[in-house]
PDB file of C-alpha atoms in Angstrom:
ATOM      1  CA  UNK A  40      97.435 120.430  88.183  1.00 87.00           C
ATOM      2  CA  UNK A  41      98.894 117.264  89.710  1.00 87.00           C
ATOM      3  CA  UNK A  42      95.866 116.753  91.999  1.00 89.00           C
ATOM      4  CA  UNK A  43      93.428 117.373  89.191  1.00 85.00           C
ATOM      5  CA  UNK A  44      95.152 114.855  86.992  1.00 82.00           C
ATOM      6  CA  UNK A  45      95.130 112.463  89.920  1.00 81.00           C
ATOM      7  CA  UNK A  46      91.325 112.694  90.025  1.00 80.00           C
ATOM      8  CA  UNK A  47      91.074 114.928  93.199  1.00 85.00           C
ATOM      9  CA  UNK A  48      89.623 118.107  91.732  1.00 85.00           C
ATOM     10  CA  UNK A  49      88.006 119.042  95.037  1.00 88.00           C
ATOM     11  CA  UNK A  50      91.438 119.332  96.773  1.00 92.00           C
ATOM     12  CA  UNK A  51      92.840 121.071  93.549  1.00 92.00           C
ATOM     13  CA  UNK A  52      90.078 123.589  93.747  1.00 92.00           C
ATOM     14  CA  UNK A  53      90.856 124.340  97.510  1.00 94.00           C
ATOM     15  CA  UNK A  54      94.512 124.762  96.632  1.00 96.00           C
ATOM     16  CA  UNK A  55      93.882 127.011  93.711  1.00 96.00           C
ATOM     17  CA  UNK A  56      91.580 129.082  95.922  1.00 95.00           C
ATOM     18  CA  UNK A  57      94.248 129.363  98.591  1.00 96.00           C
ATOM     19  CA  UNK A  58      96.743 130.435  95.916  1.00 97.00           C
ATOM     20  CA  UNK A  59      94.254 133.067  94.709  1.00 97.00           C
ATOM     21  CA  UNK A  60      93.792 134.516  98.215  1.00 97.00           C
ATOM     22  CA  UNK A  61      97.551 134.841  98.718  1.00 97.00           C
ATOM     23  CA  UNK A  62      98.847 135.821  95.249  1.00 96.00           C
ATOM     24  CA  UNK A  63      95.940 137.257  93.133  1.00 95.00           C
ATOM     25  CA  UNK A  64      97.544 140.699  93.333  1.00 96.00           C
ATOM     26  CA  UNK A  65     101.144 139.503  92.565  1.00 97.00           C
ATOM     27  CA  UNK A  66     103.046 142.557  90.804  1.00 96.00           C
ATOM     28  CA  UNK A  67     104.256 140.141  88.036  1.00 96.00           C
ATOM     29  CA  UNK A  68     101.341 139.920  85.431  1.00 96.00           C
ATOM     30  CA  UNK A  69     102.310 136.572  84.264  1.00 95.00           C
ATOM     31  CA  UNK A  70     102.185 135.133  87.873  1.00 96.00           C
ATOM     32  CA  UNK A  71      98.995 136.895  88.654  1.00 97.00           C
ATOM     33  CA  UNK A  72      97.531 135.618  85.425  1.00 97.00           C
ATOM     34  CA  UNK A  73      98.246 131.889  86.118  1.00 97.00           C
ATOM     35  CA  UNK A  74      96.829 132.334  89.672  1.00 97.00           C
ATOM     36  CA  UNK A  75      93.564 133.808  88.038  1.00 97.00           C
ATOM     37  CA  UNK A  76      93.505 131.113  85.511  1.00 97.00           C
ATOM     38  CA  UNK A  77      93.790 128.154  87.898  1.00 96.00           C
ATOM     39  CA  UNK A  78      91.253 129.605  90.335  1.00 96.00           C
ATOM     40  CA  UNK A  79      88.795 130.488  87.578  1.00 96.00           C
ATOM     41  CA  UNK A  80      89.062 127.021  85.988  1.00 94.00           C
ATOM     42  CA  UNK A  81      88.264 125.244  89.261  1.00 92.00           C
ATOM     43  CA  UNK A  82      85.637 127.698  90.371  1.00 91.00           C
ATOM     44  CA  UNK A  83      84.012 127.415  86.924  1.00 88.00           C
ATOM     45  CA  UNK A  84      83.353 123.777  87.513  1.00 83.00           C
ATOM     46  CA  UNK A  85      80.809 124.684  90.297  1.00 83.00           C
ATOM     47  CA  UNK A  86      80.028 128.473  89.551  1.00 88.00           C
ATOM     48  CA  UNK A  87      80.518 129.229  85.915  1.00 89.00           C
ATOM     49  CA  UNK A  88      79.848 132.839  86.151  1.00 90.00           C
ATOM     50  CA  UNK A  89      82.288 133.449  88.907  1.00 92.00           C
ATOM     51  CA  UNK A  90      84.969 131.293  87.070  1.00 93.00           C
ATOM     52  CA  UNK A  91      84.431 133.351  83.877  1.00 94.00           C
ATOM     53  CA  UNK A  92      85.233 136.535  85.591  1.00 95.00           C
ATOM     54  CA  UNK A  93      88.517 135.236  86.787  1.00 96.00           C
ATOM     55  CA  UNK A  94      89.464 133.787  83.565  1.00 96.00           C
ATOM     56  CA  UNK A  95      88.733 136.896  81.648  1.00 96.00           C
ATOM     57  CA  UNK A  96      90.959 138.699  84.160  1.00 97.00           C
ATOM     58  CA  UNK A  97      93.687 136.153  83.365  1.00 97.00           C
ATOM     59  CA  UNK A  98      93.272 136.792  79.616  1.00 97.00           C
ATOM     60  CA  UNK A  99      93.788 140.498  80.336  1.00 97.00           C
ATOM     61  CA  UNK A 100      96.901 139.931  82.358  1.00 97.00           C
ATOM     62  CA  UNK A 101      98.444 137.638  79.858  1.00 97.00           C
ATOM     63  CA  UNK A 102      98.171 140.256  77.123  1.00 96.00           C
ATOM     64  CA  UNK A 103     100.756 142.334  79.088  1.00 95.00           C
ATOM     65  CA  UNK A 104     103.501 139.715  78.236  1.00 93.00           C
ATOM     66  CA  UNK A 105     104.727 137.530  75.401  1.00 95.00           C
ATOM     67  CA  UNK A 106     102.798 134.568  74.157  1.00 96.00           C
ATOM     68  CA  UNK A 107     103.015 131.463  76.452  1.00 96.00           C
ATOM     69  CA  UNK A 108     101.557 128.031  77.006  1.00 96.00           C
ATOM     70  CA  UNK A 109      99.661 129.327  79.959  1.00 96.00           C
ATOM     71  CA  UNK A 110      97.956 132.011  77.888  1.00 97.00           C
ATOM     72  CA  UNK A 111      97.020 129.562  75.305  1.00 97.00           C
ATOM     73  CA  UNK A 112      95.679 127.250  77.825  1.00 96.00           C
ATOM     74  CA  UNK A 113      93.536 130.140  79.315  1.00 97.00           C
ATOM     75  CA  UNK A 114      91.971 130.711  75.796  1.00 97.00           C
ATOM     76  CA  UNK A 115      91.397 126.961  75.617  1.00 96.00           C
ATOM     77  CA  UNK A 116      89.492 126.854  78.800  1.00 94.00           C
ATOM     78  CA  UNK A 117      87.566 130.021  78.039  1.00 95.00           C
ATOM     79  CA  UNK A 118      86.546 128.630  74.638  1.00 94.00           C
ATOM     80  CA  UNK A 119      85.458 125.209  75.903  1.00 91.00           C
ATOM     81  CA  UNK A 120      84.307 125.324  79.628  1.00 88.00           C
ATOM     82  CA  UNK A 121      82.727 128.814  79.622  1.00 89.00           C
ATOM     83  CA  UNK A 122      81.713 129.726  76.081  1.00 89.00           C
ATOM     84  CA  UNK A 123      80.929 126.301  74.679  1.00 81.00           C
ATOM     85  CA  UNK A 124      79.565 124.380  77.702  1.00 68.00           C
ATOM     86  CA  UNK A 125      78.244 127.144  79.991  1.00 69.00           C
ATOM     87  CA  UNK A 126      76.877 129.348  77.253  1.00 74.00           C
ATOM     88  CA  UNK A 127      76.551 127.262  74.107  1.00 71.00           C
ATOM     89  CA  UNK A 128      78.050 129.876  71.726  1.00 84.00           C
ATOM     90  CA  UNK A 129      79.694 127.711  69.189  1.00 82.00           C
ATOM     91  CA  UNK A 130      80.911 130.459  66.848  1.00 87.00           C
ATOM     92  CA  UNK A 131      82.518 132.395  69.662  1.00 90.00           C
ATOM     93  CA  UNK A 132      84.047 129.237  71.008  1.00 91.00           C
ATOM     94  CA  UNK A 133      85.665 128.522  67.713  1.00 92.00           C
ATOM     95  CA  UNK A 134      87.068 131.971  67.459  1.00 94.00           C
ATOM     96  CA  UNK A 135      88.656 131.603  71.000  1.00 95.00           C
ATOM     97  CA  UNK A 136      89.980 128.191  70.008  1.00 96.00           C
ATOM     98  CA  UNK A 137      91.610 129.757  66.953  1.00 96.00           C
ATOM     99  CA  UNK A 138      93.103 132.433  69.194  1.00 97.00           C
ATOM    100  CA  UNK A 139      94.433 129.638  71.442  1.00 97.00           C
ATOM    101  CA  UNK A 140      95.978 127.766  68.586  1.00 97.00           C
ATOM    102  CA  UNK A 141      97.650 130.947  67.249  1.00 97.00           C
ATOM    103  CA  UNK A 142      99.213 131.660  70.779  1.00 98.00           C
ATOM    104  CA  UNK A 143     100.276 128.007  71.302  1.00 97.00           C
ATOM    105  CA  UNK A 144     102.100 128.000  67.901  1.00 97.00           C
ATOM    106  CA  UNK A 145     103.785 131.326  68.663  1.00 97.00           C
ATOM    107  CA  UNK A 146     104.818 130.090  72.149  1.00 96.00           C
ATOM    108  CA  UNK A 147     105.894 126.650  70.916  1.00 95.00           C
ATOM    109  CA  UNK A 148     103.545 124.883  73.249  1.00 94.00           C
ATOM    110  CA  UNK A 149     103.606 121.603  71.433  1.00 93.00           C
ATOM    111  CA  UNK A 150     101.908 119.577  74.140  1.00 92.00           C
ATOM    112  CA  UNK A 151      98.738 121.925  73.978  1.00 94.00           C
ATOM    113  CA  UNK A 152      98.380 121.952  70.242  1.00 96.00           C
ATOM    114  CA  UNK A 153      96.772 118.536  69.855  1.00 95.00           C
ATOM    115  CA  UNK A 154      94.160 119.365  72.530  1.00 94.00           C
ATOM    116  CA  UNK A 155      93.249 122.606  70.611  1.00 96.00           C
ATOM    117  CA  UNK A 156      93.176 120.893  67.312  1.00 96.00           C
ATOM    118  CA  UNK A 157      90.862 118.147  68.630  1.00 94.00           C
ATOM    119  CA  UNK A 158      88.523 120.668  69.963  1.00 93.00           C
ATOM    120  CA  UNK A 159      88.489 122.556  66.813  1.00 95.00           C
ATOM    121  CA  UNK A 160      87.594 119.200  65.137  1.00 94.00           C
ATOM    122  CA  UNK A 161      84.542 118.892  67.451  1.00 91.00           C
ATOM    123  CA  UNK A 162      83.479 122.460  66.535  1.00 90.00           C
ATOM    124  CA  UNK A 163      83.824 121.751  62.772  1.00 91.00           C
ATOM    125  CA  UNK A 164      81.720 118.563  63.014  1.00 88.00           C
ATOM    126  CA  UNK A 165      79.105 120.525  64.765  1.00 85.00           C
ATOM    127  CA  UNK A 166      78.953 122.877  61.897  1.00 86.00           C
ATOM    128  CA  UNK A 167      78.184 119.999  59.681  1.00 89.00           C
ATOM    129  CA  UNK A 168      81.672 119.744  58.120  1.00 90.00           C
ATOM    130  CA  UNK A 169      82.292 116.087  59.231  1.00 91.00           C
ATOM    131  CA  UNK A 170      85.026 115.287  56.752  1.00 93.00           C
ATOM    132  CA  UNK A 171      86.958 118.490  57.752  1.00 94.00           C
ATOM    133  CA  UNK A 172      86.475 117.514  61.379  1.00 92.00           C
ATOM    134  CA  UNK A 173      88.081 114.198  60.877  1.00 93.00           C
ATOM    135  CA  UNK A 174      90.913 115.815  58.992  1.00 95.00           C
ATOM    136  CA  UNK A 175      91.541 117.990  62.068  1.00 95.00           C
ATOM    137  CA  UNK A 176      91.493 114.991  64.334  1.00 94.00           C
ATOM    138  CA  UNK A 177      94.206 113.343  62.190  1.00 94.00           C
ATOM    139  CA  UNK A 178      96.303 116.421  62.611  1.00 95.00           C
ATOM    140  CA  UNK A 179      95.658 116.399  66.256  1.00 95.00           C
ATOM    141  CA  UNK A 180      96.805 112.773  66.531  1.00 93.00           C
ATOM    142  CA  UNK A 181      99.911 113.353  64.578  1.00 94.00           C
ATOM    143  CA  UNK A 182     100.781 116.370  66.779  1.00 93.00           C
ATOM    144  CA  UNK A 183     100.034 114.405  69.936  1.00 91.00           C
ATOM    145  CA  UNK A 184     102.142 111.448  68.907  1.00 90.00           C
ATOM    146  CA  UNK A 185     104.979 113.892  68.052  1.00 90.00           C
ATOM    147  CA  UNK A 186     104.851 115.627  71.419  1.00 84.00           C
ATOM    148  CA  UNK A 187     103.927 112.500  73.546  1.00 75.00           C
ATOM    149  CA  UNK A 188     102.640 112.658  77.037  1.00 71.00           C
ATOM    150  CA  UNK A 189      99.160 113.563  78.167  1.00 78.00           C
ATOM    151  CA  UNK A 190      98.118 115.132  74.806  1.00 85.00           C
ATOM    152  CA  UNK A 191      97.422 111.719  73.322  1.00 89.00           C
ATOM    153  CA  UNK A 192      94.867 110.995  76.053  1.00 88.00           C
ATOM    154  CA  UNK A 193      92.900 114.087  75.269  1.00 88.00           C
ATOM    155  CA  UNK A 194      92.933 113.317  71.663  1.00 92.00           C
ATOM    156  CA  UNK A 195      91.784 109.730  72.333  1.00 93.00           C
ATOM    157  CA  UNK A 196      88.978 111.055  74.523  1.00 91.00           C
ATOM    158  CA  UNK A 197      87.598 113.596  72.060  1.00 92.00           C
ATOM    159  CA  UNK A 198      88.065 111.379  69.038  1.00 94.00           C
ATOM    160  CA  UNK A 199      86.089 108.479  70.564  1.00 94.00           C
ATOM    161  CA  UNK A 200      83.419 110.953  71.466  1.00 92.00           C
ATOM    162  CA  UNK A 201      83.214 112.111  67.758  1.00 92.00           C
ATOM    163  CA  UNK A 202      83.137 108.589  66.488  1.00 94.00           C
ATOM    164  CA  UNK A 203      80.339 107.682  68.822  1.00 93.00           C
ATOM    165  CA  UNK A 204      78.393 110.741  67.698  1.00 90.00           C
ATOM    166  CA  UNK A 205      78.830 109.690  63.953  1.00 91.00           C
ATOM    167  CA  UNK A 206      77.888 106.000  64.873  1.00 91.00           C
ATOM    168  CA  UNK A 207      81.252 104.684  64.080  1.00 92.00           C
ATOM    169  CA  UNK A 208      80.962 102.511  67.190  1.00 95.00           C
ATOM    170  CA  UNK A 209      83.609  99.884  66.636  1.00 96.00           C
ATOM    171  CA  UNK A 210      86.217 102.554  65.868  1.00 95.00           C
ATOM    172  CA  UNK A 211      85.022 104.446  68.972  1.00 95.00           C
ATOM    173  CA  UNK A 212      85.544 101.360  71.158  1.00 95.00           C
ATOM    174  CA  UNK A 213      89.006 100.642  69.744  1.00 95.00           C
ATOM    175  CA  UNK A 214      90.154 104.316  70.315  1.00 95.00           C
ATOM    176  CA  UNK A 215      88.658 104.590  73.782  1.00 95.00           C
ATOM    177  CA  UNK A 216      90.100 101.155  75.006  1.00 94.00           C
ATOM    178  CA  UNK A 217      93.534 101.986  73.543  1.00 92.00           C
ATOM    179  CA  UNK A 218      93.501 105.372  75.292  1.00 92.00           C
ATOM    180  CA  UNK A 219      92.353 103.855  78.591  1.00 91.00           C
ATOM    181  CA  UNK A 220      95.219 101.270  78.504  1.00 91.00           C
ATOM    182  CA  UNK A 221      97.579 104.233  77.811  1.00 89.00           C
ATOM    183  CA  UNK A 222      96.203 106.110  80.884  1.00 87.00           C
ATOM    184  CA  UNK A 223      96.651 103.225  83.106  1.00 87.00           C
ATOM    185  CA  UNK A 224     100.196 102.668  82.010  1.00 86.00           C
ATOM    186  CA  UNK A 225     100.825 106.340  82.652  1.00 82.00           C
ATOM    187  CA  UNK A 226      99.342 106.122  86.129  1.00 82.00           C
ATOM    188  CA  UNK A 227      96.474 108.433  85.191  1.00 81.00           C
ATOM    189  CA  UNK A 228      93.806 105.927  85.830  1.00 78.00           C
ATOM    190  CA  UNK A 229      92.101 108.328  88.366  1.00 78.00           C
ATOM    191  CA  UNK A 230      92.047 111.209  85.936  1.00 80.00           C
ATOM    192  CA  UNK A 231      88.809 112.797  84.330  1.00 82.00           C
ATOM    193  CA  UNK A 232      90.348 111.820  80.887  1.00 84.00           C
ATOM    194  CA  UNK A 233      90.549 108.157  81.860  1.00 87.00           C
ATOM    195  CA  UNK A 234      86.886 108.422  83.247  1.00 89.00           C
ATOM    196  CA  UNK A 235      85.853 109.835  79.889  1.00 91.00           C
ATOM    197  CA  UNK A 236      87.594 107.178  77.939  1.00 94.00           C
ATOM    198  CA  UNK A 237      86.174 104.332  79.962  1.00 94.00           C
ATOM    199  CA  UNK A 238      82.608 105.842  79.494  1.00 94.00           C
ATOM    200  CA  UNK A 239      83.164 106.106  75.887  1.00 95.00           C
ATOM    201  CA  UNK A 240      84.550 102.610  75.582  1.00 96.00           C
ATOM    202  CA  UNK A 241      81.516 101.195  77.592  1.00 96.00           C
ATOM    203  CA  UNK A 242      79.047 103.272  75.544  1.00 96.00           C
ATOM    204  CA  UNK A 243      80.442 101.864  72.314  1.00 96.00           C
ATOM    205  CA  UNK A 244      80.364  98.343  73.666  1.00 96.00           C
ATOM    206  CA  UNK A 245      76.787  98.799  74.658  1.00 95.00           C
ATOM    207  CA  UNK A 246      75.856  99.966  71.203  1.00 95.00           C
ATOM    208  CA  UNK A 247      77.538  96.806  69.790  1.00 95.00           C
ATOM    209  CA  UNK A 248      75.322  94.797  72.163  1.00 94.00           C
ATOM    210  CA  UNK A 249      78.219  93.592  74.255  1.00 94.00           C
ATOM    211  CA  UNK A 250      76.686  94.474  77.620  1.00 94.00           C
ATOM    212  CA  UNK A 251      78.675  92.082  79.648  1.00 94.00           C
ATOM    213  CA  UNK A 252      82.013  93.436  78.363  1.00 94.00           C
ATOM    214  CA  UNK A 253      80.806  96.916  79.077  1.00 95.00           C
ATOM    215  CA  UNK A 254      79.810  95.875  82.722  1.00 95.00           C
ATOM    216  CA  UNK A 255      83.161  94.148  83.150  1.00 94.00           C
ATOM    217  CA  UNK A 256      84.984  97.471  82.336  1.00 94.00           C
ATOM    218  CA  UNK A 257      82.761  99.723  84.452  1.00 95.00           C
ATOM    219  CA  UNK A 258      81.689  97.879  87.486  1.00 94.00           C
ATOM    220  CA  UNK A 259      85.268  98.087  89.120  1.00 92.00           C
ATOM    221  CA  UNK A 260      85.436 101.765  88.465  1.00 92.00           C
ATOM    222  CA  UNK A 261      82.058 102.589  90.123  1.00 94.00           C
ATOM    223  CA  UNK A 262      82.527 100.934  93.615  1.00 91.00           C
ATOM    224  CA  UNK A 263      82.670 104.484  95.239  1.00 90.00           C
ATOM    225  CA  UNK A 264      79.882 107.038  95.075  1.00 90.00           C
ATOM    226  CA  UNK A 265      79.746 109.330  92.041  1.00 89.00           C
ATOM    227  CA  UNK A 266      81.876 112.565  92.190  1.00 86.00           C
ATOM    228  CA  UNK A 267      82.762 115.351  89.864  1.00 82.00           C
ATOM    229  CA  UNK A 268      85.895 113.684  88.494  1.00 80.00           C
ATOM    230  CA  UNK A 269      84.359 110.164  87.646  1.00 87.00           C
ATOM    231  CA  UNK A 270      80.812 111.059  86.604  1.00 88.00           C
ATOM    232  CA  UNK A 271      81.042 109.683  83.098  1.00 89.00           C
ATOM    233  CA  UNK A 272      81.634 106.065  84.296  1.00 93.00           C
ATOM    234  CA  UNK A 273      78.749 106.411  86.738  1.00 94.00           C
ATOM    235  CA  UNK A 274      76.496 107.812  84.097  1.00 94.00           C
ATOM    236  CA  UNK A 275      77.206 104.675  81.898  1.00 95.00           C
ATOM    237  CA  UNK A 276      76.933 102.403  85.052  1.00 96.00           C
ATOM    238  CA  UNK A 277      73.348 103.633  85.550  1.00 96.00           C
ATOM    239  CA  UNK A 278      72.472 102.648  81.878  1.00 95.00           C
ATOM    240  CA  UNK A 279      74.212  99.196  82.435  1.00 96.00           C
ATOM    241  CA  UNK A 280      72.114  98.599  85.582  1.00 95.00           C
ATOM    242  CA  UNK A 281      69.037  99.528  83.764  1.00 95.00           C
ATOM    243  CA  UNK A 282      69.863  96.960  81.061  1.00 94.00           C
ATOM    244  CA  UNK A 283      70.490  94.408  83.779  1.00 92.00           C
ATOM    245  CA  UNK A 284      67.059  95.000  85.174  1.00 94.00           C
ATOM    246  CA  UNK A 285      68.166  96.756  88.317  1.00 94.00           C
ATOM    247  CA  UNK A 286      65.954  99.864  87.810  1.00 96.00           C
ATOM    248  CA  UNK A 287      66.277 100.878  91.501  1.00 96.00           C
ATOM    249  CA  UNK A 288      70.050 101.081  91.404  1.00 94.00           C
ATOM    250  CA  UNK A 289      70.015 102.844  88.067  1.00 95.00           C
ATOM    251  CA  UNK A 290      67.685 105.524  89.236  1.00 95.00           C
ATOM    252  CA  UNK A 291      69.587 105.982  92.454  1.00 94.00           C
ATOM    253  CA  UNK A 292      72.936 106.289  90.746  1.00 94.00           C
ATOM    254  CA  UNK A 293      71.448 108.728  88.112  1.00 92.00           C
ATOM    255  CA  UNK A 294      70.181 111.009  90.827  1.00 92.00           C
ATOM    256  CA  UNK A 295      73.557 111.007  92.584  1.00 91.00           C
TER     257      UNK A 295
END
C-alpha cells in the first residue's frame, strides 16, 4: 500500500505477487483474503481477467469472517476496477458499491466510506440523476472531512472529475488545485490521486482558455517518461503540446 501511494505501483505489484506466492494458502481466512485482494488489485491493472479471479476469491474468503475494512475495500475494487472499468456493467457496479458501503458502515471503516459515497455519486450521475449525484458528493466530503487523511484526496479527485463532466469548469479547477495542494502537503505528490488531481486541474484550466497556467502546472510533472501511475498528467501534457503547436511531441507522448 505504501509503495502504491508513493507512486511505485510496479514495485507494489511485485511485492503483492511475492506475498501471494508465500501466503495465498494461509489457514486464517482473513489473512488469505487480504493476500488475494492485494494480488488481485495489482494484477488487475495489467490483466483484468486474472485479477478478477483473485478478487472474487478474496470476497469468498472474507465471507467467512466478520465485516471488516478490508472486506469493504475488496467490494470497492471489485465494483470500480473490474465491473465498472473492465466490463462496463454500471448497475452491477452500483450494487457492489452498495454492498461495500454496508460492510464499511458495519465495520466502522470511516476512512473508506467517503470513497464509496463518491463512487456512488459518479454512478448516480451516469444514470442521469445529477442532483442526487451532487448530494452524494456533499455527503462524501462531509464524511471525508470528519475522518481526515487520504479520503479527502479521493473525494477531490472524483468530485473534480464530475464537475468537469458537467461543465462546471471553474469549480473543477478550484477543487482539483485545492486537492493537489493537500496531496503535496501530505507527501503524496507521487501518488495516482495527485496525478489525477493535476490532470483534472489542467483540463479545467485549458477549458477556461488558460493554457499557460495549465502548462506551468503540468510541465514539471512530465519530465520523466509516462508510466502507469502518472498517465493522467502525460495525457493532458500531450494536449498542451498540441495546443502549443508541437504536434510531433504530442503524438509521441500519446503513443507512449
